[in-house]
Short mmCIF file of C-alpha atoms in Angstrom, two decimals:
data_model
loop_
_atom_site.label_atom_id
_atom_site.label_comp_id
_atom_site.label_asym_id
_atom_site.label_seq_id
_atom_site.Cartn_x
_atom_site.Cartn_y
_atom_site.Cartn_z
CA UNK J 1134 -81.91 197.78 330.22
CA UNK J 1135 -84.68 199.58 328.33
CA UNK J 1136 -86.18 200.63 331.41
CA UNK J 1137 -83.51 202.12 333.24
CA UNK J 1138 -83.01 206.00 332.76
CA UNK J 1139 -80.48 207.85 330.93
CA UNK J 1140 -77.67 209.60 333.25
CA UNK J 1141 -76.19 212.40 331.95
CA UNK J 1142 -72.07 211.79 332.54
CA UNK J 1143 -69.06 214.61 332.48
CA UNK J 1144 -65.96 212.20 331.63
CA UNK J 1145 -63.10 213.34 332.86
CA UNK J 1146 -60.32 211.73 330.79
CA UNK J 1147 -56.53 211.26 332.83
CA UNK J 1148 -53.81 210.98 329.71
CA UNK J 1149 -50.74 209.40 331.80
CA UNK J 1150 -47.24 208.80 329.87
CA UNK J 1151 -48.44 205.14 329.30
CA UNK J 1152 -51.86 205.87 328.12
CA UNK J 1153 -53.29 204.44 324.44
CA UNK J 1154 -56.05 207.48 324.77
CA UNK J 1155 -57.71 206.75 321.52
CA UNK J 1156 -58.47 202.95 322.53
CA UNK J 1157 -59.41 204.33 326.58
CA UNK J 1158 -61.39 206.84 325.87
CA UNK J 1159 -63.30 204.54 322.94
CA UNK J 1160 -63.75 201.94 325.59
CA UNK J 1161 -64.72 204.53 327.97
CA UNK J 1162 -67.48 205.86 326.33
CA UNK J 1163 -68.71 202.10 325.19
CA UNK J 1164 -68.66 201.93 329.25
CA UNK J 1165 -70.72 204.67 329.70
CA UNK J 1166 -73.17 203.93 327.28
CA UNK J 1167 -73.88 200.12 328.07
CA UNK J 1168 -74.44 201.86 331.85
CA UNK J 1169 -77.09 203.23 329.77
CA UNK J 1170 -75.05 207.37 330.48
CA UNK J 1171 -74.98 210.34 328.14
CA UNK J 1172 -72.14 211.96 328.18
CA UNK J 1173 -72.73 215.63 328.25
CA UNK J 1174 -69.43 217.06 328.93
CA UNK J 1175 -65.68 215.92 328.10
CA UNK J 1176 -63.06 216.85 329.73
CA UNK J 1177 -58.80 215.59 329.28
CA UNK J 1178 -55.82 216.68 330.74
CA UNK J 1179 -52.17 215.27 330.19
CA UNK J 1180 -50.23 214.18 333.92
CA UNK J 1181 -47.10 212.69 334.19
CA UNK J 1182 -48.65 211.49 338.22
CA UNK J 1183 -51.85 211.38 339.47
CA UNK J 1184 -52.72 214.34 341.78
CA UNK J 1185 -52.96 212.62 345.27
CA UNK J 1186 -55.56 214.68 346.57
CA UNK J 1187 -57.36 215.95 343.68
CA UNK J 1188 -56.49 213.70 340.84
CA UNK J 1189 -56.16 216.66 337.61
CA UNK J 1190 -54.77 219.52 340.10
CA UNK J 1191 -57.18 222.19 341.60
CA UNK J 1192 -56.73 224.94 338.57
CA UNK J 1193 -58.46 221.99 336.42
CA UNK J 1194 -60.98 220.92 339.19
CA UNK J 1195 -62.14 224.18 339.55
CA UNK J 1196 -62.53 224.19 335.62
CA UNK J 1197 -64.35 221.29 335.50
CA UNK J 1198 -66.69 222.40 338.43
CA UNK J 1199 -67.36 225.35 336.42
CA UNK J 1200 -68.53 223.73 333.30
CA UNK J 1201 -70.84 221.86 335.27
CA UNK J 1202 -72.63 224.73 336.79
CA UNK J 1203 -72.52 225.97 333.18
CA UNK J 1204 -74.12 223.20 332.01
CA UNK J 1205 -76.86 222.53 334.48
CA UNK J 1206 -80.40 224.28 334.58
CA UNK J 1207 -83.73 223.99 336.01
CA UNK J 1208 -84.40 220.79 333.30
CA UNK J 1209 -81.14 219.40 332.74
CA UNK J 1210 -77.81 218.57 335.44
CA UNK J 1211 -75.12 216.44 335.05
CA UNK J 1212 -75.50 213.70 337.09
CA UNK J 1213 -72.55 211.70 337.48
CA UNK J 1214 -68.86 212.51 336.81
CA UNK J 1215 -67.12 209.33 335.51
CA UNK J 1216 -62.98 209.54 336.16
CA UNK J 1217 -61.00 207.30 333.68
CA UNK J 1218 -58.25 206.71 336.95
CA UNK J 1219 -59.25 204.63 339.80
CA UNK J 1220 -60.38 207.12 343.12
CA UNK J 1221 -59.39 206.45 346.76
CA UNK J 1222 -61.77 207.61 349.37
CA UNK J 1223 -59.55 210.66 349.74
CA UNK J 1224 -60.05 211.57 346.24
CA UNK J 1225 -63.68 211.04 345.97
CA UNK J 1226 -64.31 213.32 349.18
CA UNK J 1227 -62.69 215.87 347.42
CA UNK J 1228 -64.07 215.85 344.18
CA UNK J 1229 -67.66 215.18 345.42
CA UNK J 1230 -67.65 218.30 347.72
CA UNK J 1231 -66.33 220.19 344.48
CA UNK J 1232 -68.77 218.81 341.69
CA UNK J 1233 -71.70 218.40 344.23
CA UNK J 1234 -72.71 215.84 342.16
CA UNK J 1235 -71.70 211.93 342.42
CA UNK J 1236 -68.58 211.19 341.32
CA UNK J 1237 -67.19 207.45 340.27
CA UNK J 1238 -64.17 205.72 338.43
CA UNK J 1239 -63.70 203.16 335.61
CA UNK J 1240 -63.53 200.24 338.01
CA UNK J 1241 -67.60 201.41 339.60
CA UNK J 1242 -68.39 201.50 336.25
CA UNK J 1243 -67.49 198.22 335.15
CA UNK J 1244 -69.27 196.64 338.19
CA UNK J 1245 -72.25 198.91 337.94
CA UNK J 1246 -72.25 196.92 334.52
CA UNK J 1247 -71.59 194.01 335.84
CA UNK J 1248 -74.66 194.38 338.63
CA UNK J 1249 -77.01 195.37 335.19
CA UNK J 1250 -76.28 192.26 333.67
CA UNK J 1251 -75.81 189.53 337.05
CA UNK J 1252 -78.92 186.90 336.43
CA UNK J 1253 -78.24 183.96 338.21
CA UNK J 1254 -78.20 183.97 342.10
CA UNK J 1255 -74.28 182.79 341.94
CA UNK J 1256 -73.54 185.75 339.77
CA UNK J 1257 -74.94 188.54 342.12
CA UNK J 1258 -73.49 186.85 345.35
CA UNK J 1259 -70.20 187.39 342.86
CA UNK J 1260 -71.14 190.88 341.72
CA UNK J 1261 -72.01 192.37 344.93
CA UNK J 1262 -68.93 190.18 346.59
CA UNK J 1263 -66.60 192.67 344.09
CA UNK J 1264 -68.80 195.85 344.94
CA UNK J 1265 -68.53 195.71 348.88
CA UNK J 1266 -64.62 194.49 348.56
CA UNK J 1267 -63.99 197.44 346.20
CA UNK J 1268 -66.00 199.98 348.48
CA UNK J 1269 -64.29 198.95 351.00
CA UNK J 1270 -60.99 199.72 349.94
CA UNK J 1271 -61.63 203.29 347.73
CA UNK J 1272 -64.86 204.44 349.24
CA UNK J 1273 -65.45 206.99 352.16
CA UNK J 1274 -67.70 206.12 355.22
CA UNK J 1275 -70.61 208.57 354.20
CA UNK J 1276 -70.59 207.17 350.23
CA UNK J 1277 -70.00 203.88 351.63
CA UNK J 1278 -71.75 200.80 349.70
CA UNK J 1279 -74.53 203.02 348.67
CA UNK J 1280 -77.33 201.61 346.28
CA UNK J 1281 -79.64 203.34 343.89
CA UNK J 1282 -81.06 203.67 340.67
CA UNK J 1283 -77.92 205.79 339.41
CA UNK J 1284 -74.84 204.81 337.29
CA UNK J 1285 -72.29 203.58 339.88
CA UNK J 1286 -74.68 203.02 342.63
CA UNK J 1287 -76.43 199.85 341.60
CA UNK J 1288 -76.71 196.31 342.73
CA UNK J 1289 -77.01 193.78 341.45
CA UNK J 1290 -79.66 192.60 344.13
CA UNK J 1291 -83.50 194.19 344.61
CA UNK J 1292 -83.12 195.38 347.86
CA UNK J 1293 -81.18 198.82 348.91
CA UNK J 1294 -79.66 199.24 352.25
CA UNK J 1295 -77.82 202.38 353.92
CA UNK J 1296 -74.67 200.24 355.18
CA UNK J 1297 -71.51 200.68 356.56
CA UNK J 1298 -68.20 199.20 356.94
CA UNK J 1299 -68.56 197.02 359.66
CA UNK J 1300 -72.00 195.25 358.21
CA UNK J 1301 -70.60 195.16 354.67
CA UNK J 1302 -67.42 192.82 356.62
CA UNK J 1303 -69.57 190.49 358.07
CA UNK J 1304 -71.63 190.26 354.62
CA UNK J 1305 -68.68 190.03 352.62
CA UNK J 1306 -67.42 186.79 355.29
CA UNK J 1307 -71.33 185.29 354.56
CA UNK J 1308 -70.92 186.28 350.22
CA UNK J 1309 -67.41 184.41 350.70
CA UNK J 1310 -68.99 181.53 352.76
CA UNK J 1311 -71.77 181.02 350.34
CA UNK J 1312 -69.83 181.81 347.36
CA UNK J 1313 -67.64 178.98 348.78
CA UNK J 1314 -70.46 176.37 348.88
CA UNK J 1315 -71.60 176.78 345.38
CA UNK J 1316 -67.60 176.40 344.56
CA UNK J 1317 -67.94 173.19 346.18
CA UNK J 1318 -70.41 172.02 344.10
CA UNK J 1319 -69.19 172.96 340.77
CA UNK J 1320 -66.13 171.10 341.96
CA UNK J 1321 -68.10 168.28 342.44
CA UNK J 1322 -69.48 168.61 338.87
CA UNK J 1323 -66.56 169.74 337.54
CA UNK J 1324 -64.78 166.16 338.86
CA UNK J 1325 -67.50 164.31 337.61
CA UNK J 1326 -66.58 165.76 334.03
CA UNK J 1327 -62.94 164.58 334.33
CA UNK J 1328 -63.60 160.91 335.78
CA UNK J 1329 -65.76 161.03 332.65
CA UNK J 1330 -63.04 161.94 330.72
CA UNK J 1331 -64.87 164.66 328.87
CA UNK J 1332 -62.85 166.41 326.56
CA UNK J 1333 -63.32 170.81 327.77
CA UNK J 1334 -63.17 173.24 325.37
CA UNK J 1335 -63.28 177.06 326.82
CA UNK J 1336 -64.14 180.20 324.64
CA UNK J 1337 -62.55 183.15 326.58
CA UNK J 1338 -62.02 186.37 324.70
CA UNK J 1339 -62.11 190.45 324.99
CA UNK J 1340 -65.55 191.65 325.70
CA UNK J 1341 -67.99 191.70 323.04
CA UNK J 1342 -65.64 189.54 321.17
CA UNK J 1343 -68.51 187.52 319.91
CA UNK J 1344 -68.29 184.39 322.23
CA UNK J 1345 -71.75 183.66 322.59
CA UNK J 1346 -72.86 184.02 319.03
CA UNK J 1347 -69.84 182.15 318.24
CA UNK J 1348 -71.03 179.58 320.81
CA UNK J 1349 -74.34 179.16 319.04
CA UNK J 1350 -72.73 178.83 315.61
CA UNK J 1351 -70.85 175.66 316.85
CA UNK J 1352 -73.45 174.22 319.06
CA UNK J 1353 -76.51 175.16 317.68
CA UNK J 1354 -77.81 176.14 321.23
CA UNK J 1355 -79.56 179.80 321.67
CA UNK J 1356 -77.97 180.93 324.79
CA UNK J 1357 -78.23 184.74 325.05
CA UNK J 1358 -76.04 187.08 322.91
CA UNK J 1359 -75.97 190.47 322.24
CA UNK J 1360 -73.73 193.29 320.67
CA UNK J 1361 -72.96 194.75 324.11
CA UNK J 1362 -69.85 194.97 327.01
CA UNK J 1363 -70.37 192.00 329.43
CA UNK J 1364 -73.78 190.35 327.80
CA UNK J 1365 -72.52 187.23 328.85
CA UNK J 1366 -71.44 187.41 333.11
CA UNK J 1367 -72.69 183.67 333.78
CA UNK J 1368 -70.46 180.55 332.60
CA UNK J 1369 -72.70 178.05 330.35
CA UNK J 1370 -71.10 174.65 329.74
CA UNK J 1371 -73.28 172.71 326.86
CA UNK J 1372 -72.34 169.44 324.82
CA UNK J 1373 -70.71 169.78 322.16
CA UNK J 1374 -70.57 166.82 319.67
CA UNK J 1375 -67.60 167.01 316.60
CA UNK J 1376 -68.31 165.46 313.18
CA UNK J 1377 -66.09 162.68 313.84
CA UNK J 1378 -68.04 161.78 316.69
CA UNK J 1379 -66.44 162.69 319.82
CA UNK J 1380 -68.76 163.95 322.44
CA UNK J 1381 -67.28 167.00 324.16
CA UNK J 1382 -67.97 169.98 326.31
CA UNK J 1383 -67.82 173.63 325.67
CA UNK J 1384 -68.20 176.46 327.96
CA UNK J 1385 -68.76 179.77 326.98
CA UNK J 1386 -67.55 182.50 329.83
CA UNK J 1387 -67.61 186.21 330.65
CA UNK J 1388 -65.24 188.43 328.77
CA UNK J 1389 -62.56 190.45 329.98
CA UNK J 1390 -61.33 194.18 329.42
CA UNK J 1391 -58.29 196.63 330.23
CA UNK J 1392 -57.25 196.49 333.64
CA UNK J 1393 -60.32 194.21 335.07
CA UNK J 1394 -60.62 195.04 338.84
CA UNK J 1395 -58.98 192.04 340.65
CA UNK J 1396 -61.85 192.75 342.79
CA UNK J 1397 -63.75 191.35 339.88
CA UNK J 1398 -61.50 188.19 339.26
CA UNK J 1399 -61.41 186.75 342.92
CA UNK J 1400 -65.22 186.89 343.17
CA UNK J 1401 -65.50 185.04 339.78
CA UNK J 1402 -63.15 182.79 340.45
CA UNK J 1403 -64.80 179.84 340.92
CA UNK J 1404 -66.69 180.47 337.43
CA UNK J 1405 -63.39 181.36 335.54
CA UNK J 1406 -62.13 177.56 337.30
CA UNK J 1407 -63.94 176.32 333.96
CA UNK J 1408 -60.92 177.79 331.47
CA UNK J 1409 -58.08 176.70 334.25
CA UNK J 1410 -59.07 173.31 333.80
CA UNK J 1411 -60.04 173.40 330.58
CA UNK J 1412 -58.52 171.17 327.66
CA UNK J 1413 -58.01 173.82 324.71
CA UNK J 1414 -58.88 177.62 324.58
CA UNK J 1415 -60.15 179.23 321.69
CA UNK J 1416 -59.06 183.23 322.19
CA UNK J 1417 -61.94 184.93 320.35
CA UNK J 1418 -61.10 188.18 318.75
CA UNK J 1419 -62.38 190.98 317.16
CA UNK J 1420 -60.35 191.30 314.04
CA UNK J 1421 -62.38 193.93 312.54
CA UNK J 1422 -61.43 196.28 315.83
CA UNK J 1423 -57.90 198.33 315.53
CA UNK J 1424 -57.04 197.47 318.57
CA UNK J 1425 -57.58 193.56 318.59
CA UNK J 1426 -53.71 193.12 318.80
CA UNK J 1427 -54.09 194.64 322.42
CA UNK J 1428 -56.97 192.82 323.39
CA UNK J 1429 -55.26 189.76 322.69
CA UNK J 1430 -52.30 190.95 324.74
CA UNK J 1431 -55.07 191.66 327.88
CA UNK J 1432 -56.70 188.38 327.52
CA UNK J 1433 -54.01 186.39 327.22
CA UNK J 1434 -52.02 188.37 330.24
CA UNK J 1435 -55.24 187.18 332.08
CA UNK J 1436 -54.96 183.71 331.01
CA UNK J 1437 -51.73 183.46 332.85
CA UNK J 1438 -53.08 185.09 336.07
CA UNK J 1439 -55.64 182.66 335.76
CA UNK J 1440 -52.68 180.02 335.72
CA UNK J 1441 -53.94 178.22 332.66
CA UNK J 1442 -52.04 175.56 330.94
CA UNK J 1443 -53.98 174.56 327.98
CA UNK J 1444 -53.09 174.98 324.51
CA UNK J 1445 -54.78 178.30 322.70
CA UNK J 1446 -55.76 178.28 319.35
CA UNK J 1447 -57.38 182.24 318.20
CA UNK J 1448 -60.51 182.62 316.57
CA UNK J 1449 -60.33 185.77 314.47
CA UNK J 1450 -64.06 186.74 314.78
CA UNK J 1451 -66.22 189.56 312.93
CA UNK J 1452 -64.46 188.76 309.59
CA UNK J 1453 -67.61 190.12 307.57
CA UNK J 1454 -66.53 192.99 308.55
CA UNK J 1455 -63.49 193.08 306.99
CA UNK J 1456 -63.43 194.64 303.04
CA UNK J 1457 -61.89 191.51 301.60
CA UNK J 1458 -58.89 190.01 301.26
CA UNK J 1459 -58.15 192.00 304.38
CA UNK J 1460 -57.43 189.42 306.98
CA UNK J 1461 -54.54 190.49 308.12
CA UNK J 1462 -53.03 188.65 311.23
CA UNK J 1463 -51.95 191.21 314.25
CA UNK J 1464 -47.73 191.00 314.12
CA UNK J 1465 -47.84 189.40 317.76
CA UNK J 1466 -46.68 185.15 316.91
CA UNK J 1467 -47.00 181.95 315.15
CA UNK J 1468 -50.63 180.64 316.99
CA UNK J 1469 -52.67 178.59 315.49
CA UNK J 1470 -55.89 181.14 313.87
CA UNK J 1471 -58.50 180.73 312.27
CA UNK J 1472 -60.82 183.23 310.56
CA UNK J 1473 -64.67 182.85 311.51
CA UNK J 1474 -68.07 185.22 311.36
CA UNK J 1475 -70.21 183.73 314.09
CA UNK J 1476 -72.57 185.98 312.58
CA UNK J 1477 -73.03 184.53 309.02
CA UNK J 1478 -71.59 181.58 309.75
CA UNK J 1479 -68.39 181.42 307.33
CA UNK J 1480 -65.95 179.23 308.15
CA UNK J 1481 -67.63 178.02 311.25
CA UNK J 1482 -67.10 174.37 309.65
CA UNK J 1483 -63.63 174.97 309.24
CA UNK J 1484 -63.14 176.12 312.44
CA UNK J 1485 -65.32 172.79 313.80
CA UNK J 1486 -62.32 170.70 311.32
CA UNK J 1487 -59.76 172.08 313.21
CA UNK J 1488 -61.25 171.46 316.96
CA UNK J 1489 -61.54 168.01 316.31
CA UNK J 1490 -58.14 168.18 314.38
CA UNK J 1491 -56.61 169.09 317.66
CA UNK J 1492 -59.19 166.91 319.75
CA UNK J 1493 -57.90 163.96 317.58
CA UNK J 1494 -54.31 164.55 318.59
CA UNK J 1495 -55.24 163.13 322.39
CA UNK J 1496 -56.94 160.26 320.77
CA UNK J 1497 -55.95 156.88 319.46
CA UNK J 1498 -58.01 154.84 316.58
CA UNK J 1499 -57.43 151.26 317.14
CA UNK J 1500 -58.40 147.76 316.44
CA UNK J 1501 -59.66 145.20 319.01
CA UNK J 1502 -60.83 141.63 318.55
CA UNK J 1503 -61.23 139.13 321.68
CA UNK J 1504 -63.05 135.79 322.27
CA UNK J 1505 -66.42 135.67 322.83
CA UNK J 1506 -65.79 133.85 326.15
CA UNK J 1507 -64.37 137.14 326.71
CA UNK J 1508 -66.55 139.86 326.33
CA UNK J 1509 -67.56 139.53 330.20
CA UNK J 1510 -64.08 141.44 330.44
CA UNK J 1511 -64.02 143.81 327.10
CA UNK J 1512 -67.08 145.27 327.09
CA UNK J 1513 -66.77 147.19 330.55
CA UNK J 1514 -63.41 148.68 329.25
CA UNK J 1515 -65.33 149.89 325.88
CA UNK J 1516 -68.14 151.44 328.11
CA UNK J 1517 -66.17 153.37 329.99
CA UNK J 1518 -63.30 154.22 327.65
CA UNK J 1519 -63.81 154.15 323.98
CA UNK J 1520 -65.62 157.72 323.08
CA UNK J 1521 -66.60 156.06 319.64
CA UNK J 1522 -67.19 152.01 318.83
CA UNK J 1523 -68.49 150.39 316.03
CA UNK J 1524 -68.40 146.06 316.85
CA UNK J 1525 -69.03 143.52 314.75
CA UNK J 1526 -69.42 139.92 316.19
CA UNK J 1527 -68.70 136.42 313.84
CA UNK J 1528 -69.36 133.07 315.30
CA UNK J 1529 -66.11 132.88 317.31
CA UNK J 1530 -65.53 136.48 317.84
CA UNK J 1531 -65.60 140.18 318.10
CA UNK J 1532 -64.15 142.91 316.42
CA UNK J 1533 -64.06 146.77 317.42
CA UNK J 1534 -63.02 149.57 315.82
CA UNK J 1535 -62.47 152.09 318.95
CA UNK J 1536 -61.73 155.60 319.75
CA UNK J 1537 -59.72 156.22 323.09
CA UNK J 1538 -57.89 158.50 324.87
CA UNK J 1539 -54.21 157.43 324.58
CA UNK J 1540 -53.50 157.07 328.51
CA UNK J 1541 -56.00 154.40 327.63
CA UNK J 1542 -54.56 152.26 325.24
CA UNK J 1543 -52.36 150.19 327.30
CA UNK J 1544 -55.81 148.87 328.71
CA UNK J 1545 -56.36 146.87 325.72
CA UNK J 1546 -52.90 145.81 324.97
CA UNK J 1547 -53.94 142.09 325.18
CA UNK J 1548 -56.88 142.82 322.55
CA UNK J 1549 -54.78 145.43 319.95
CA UNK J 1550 -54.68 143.55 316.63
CA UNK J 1551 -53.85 147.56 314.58
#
C-alpha cells in the first residue's frame, strides 16, 4: 500500500430520500482513502430518482465538469471521479465524455479494495471473478475490464490485459471452474471437521470491526490485522482450545459493509461457507462508532442471505474507546453481548467464560466405569467421542470422567454410572 500513488478523487455525493448521508459519505471517504485517493473536490446534490442518463441532471454535470477544469493545472488534475450511486454503462459513457477523466462508483471502489488487499491465489481468482462479473454488467465495451495502476482499474493479479466481453466470458466460465475445484476441497476439509465433531466458532462483523485483533486476543495467534477497510479478505480457521478443555475451531473472515456488491458475495462464497456451517457466531462490533446500531443491522441482514442458522452472541468491540461507564447497548434486542477491547485485552477472559459457557450447553459431563475385560470395547468410543477424559483404573476396573457431545451419550448407556 505504501507504494502505490496517491489519486486525486472529485466525490460526487447522490443524497436519495432514503439516504443516512452523514454515515455514506463517512464511509465514503474511509473508501477513498484505504484506495489510497485524495479527495480534492466534493460535490452533493439532493434527488428524489436517479437521472437515467446522467445520474445528478446535466445543469449539475456541467457544474461539476467545470470545477474540474477549475481545479486542474499543468502540476495537478483530478484523476478519478468517484459516484456514491452505482453507474450503468450508459451512465459512465456519459459522464466520462463530460469529465474527460475516469469516472467509477462505490461498488469499483470496494473491489479496487478488495484487488489491493487479495493475497492468496483463491482470493484473486475470487476478486477478479467479482470484477469481470461486475464489468460485465455496468461497464461499456471501450472501458471494458480495463487494468492499471489507477483507483478503480486494478487487479488483483500482476498481469494487465486490454480485454473484451467475449474473453472476459470464457475467463469468468475458467475463474468459476477453478473457483469450483478449490470449493471442492474445502468441502472436503470442511467434512473432515464435522466427522471430527469439531466444535466452529465464526467471527463475522462490519469492516474494521476488529475481528482479527480480536482473533489474536483469544487465540494467541498473530495473523495479520490492521486499522483499515477489508485488512482481512482471506478466511483463517486456527484451533482454538477453551479453559475447560474443549478443543475447538475458530475462523476469522472478511468483513462486510453497506450494500456489498452481490457480485462480491457469490465469488466468496465458498469462503463465507465457513460461518453457514458454523456452530456459534460472535457479531463483532464497533461500539465506539455512532453508527454501530446500523452495522449490526447490515451484518446481520447478511447473515440471513448467507442462510445461517447458528446462534449469535455480539461482541461489543473498541470499548477503550468509550469515556466510561458509557457502554451503552444499541436499542435493537435482547442478544446475548459482551463488552471486549481486543486491543488491551479487557474482558477478553470474560468473553473466553462465556464461549465455553455456550460450548458447554452441547456437552454432557458424565461418569463411566466398565470391566476391564471390557476396555477392548470402551476405549474406541472414548477416542473418538469424549473431547475431555481423565481414567483411573483399580484392579477390577475403570473409571472415566468424560466430556461428550450429547447426541453421544446414548453410546455409553451400558457404562453411565452419573
Amino acid at each position: 500500500m505504501s507504494k502505490i500513488k496517491e489519486e486525486n478523487v472529485a466525490l460526487v455525493y447522490v443524497e436519495l430520500p432514503d439516504s443516512n448521508s452523514a454515515q455514506d459519505l463517512y464511509e465514503l471517504r474511509e473508501l477513498i482513502s484505504t484506495a489510497q485517493g485524495k479527495i480534492v473536490l466534493n460535490c452533493s446534490q439532493k434527488r428524489n430518482t436517479i437521472d437515467a442518463n446522467t445520474v445528478v441532471g446535466k445543469g449539475k454535470l456541467d457544474e461539476i465538469a467545470q470545477a474540474i477544469k477549475l481545479f486542474n493545472c499543468e502540476d495537478d488534475k483530478v484523476d478519478v471521479v468517484i459516484f456514491s450511486c452505482n453507474l450503468n454503462s450508459t451512465q459512465r459513457a456519459t459522464l466520462k465524455k463530460q469529465f474527460e477523466c475516469d469516472v467509477i462508483d462505490k461498488f469499483d471502489l470496494i473491489l479496487d479494495i478488495f484487488a489491493l488487499r487479495a493475497t492468496s491465489a483463491e482470493g484473486k481468482k475470487q476478486v477478479e471473478l467479482a470484477q469481470l462479473s461486475y464489468n460485465l454488467a455496468t461497464k461499456p465495451e471501450g472501458d471494458f475490464s480495463r487494468q492499471g495502476a489507477g483507483i478503480g482499474t486494478r487487479g488483483p493479479g500482476e498481469t494487465k490485459l486490454e480485454t473484451n466481453k467475449r474473453i472476459a466470458r470464457e475467463r469468468i466460465y475458467k475463474l468459476r471452474q477453478e473457483l469450483a475445484d478449490i470449493e471442492k476441497r474445502r468441502n472436503l476439509t470442511r467434512k473432515n471437521r464435522t466427522e471430527n465433531d469439531k466444535f466452529v466458532i465464526a467471527l463475522v462483523g462490519y469492516t474494521n470491526a476488529g475481528k482479527s485483533t480480536l482473533f489474536n486476543g483469544l487465540t494467541g495467534y498473530d495473523i495479520y490485522a490492521d486499522d483499515k477497510l477489508f485488512a482481512t479478505l482471506d478466511t483463517t480457521v486456527r484451533k482454538f482450545k477453551l479453559d475447560n478443555g474443549i478443543e475447538t475451531l475458530i475462523c476469522d473472515t472478511v468483513g462486510f459493509i453497506n450494500e456489498l456488491p452481490h457480485t462480491l458475495l457469490n465469488a466468496f462464497k465458498s469462503t463465507l461457507e465457513e460461518v453457514a456451517t458454523a456452530d456459534l457466531l460472535l457479531n463483532v462490533c464497533d461500539v465506539s462508532d455512532p453508527n454501530v446500531a446500523k452495522h449490526i443491522e447490515v451484518t446481520e441482514r447478511t447473515l440471513a442471505e448467507l442462510n445461517t442458522t447458528a446462534p449469535l452472541m455480539r461482541v461489543y468491540n473498541k470499548c477503550d474507546k468509550l469515556e466510561y461507564g458509557k457502554y451503552m447497548l444499541p436499542d435493537i434486542d435482547n442478544c446475548p453481548a459482551v463488552f471486549v477491547s481486543a486491543l488491551t485485552g479487557k474482558n477478553i477472559d470474560v468473553l473466553r467464560d462465556r464461549i465455553a459457557d455456550y460450548v458447554m450447553t452441547q456437552y454432557s459431563v458424565i461418569t463411566v466405569e466398565f470391566e476391564l475385560d471390557q476396555t477392548y470395547r470402551i476405549l474406541p468410543l472414548l477416542n473418538k467421542y469424549a473431547v475431555t477424559c481423565d481414567i483411573v483404573y483399580s484392579d477390577t476396573c475403570g473409571k472415566a470422567r468424560i466430556t461428550v457431545l450429547k447426541r453421544y451419550v446414548n453410546l455409553f448407556a451400558d457404562y453411565i454410572i452419573i
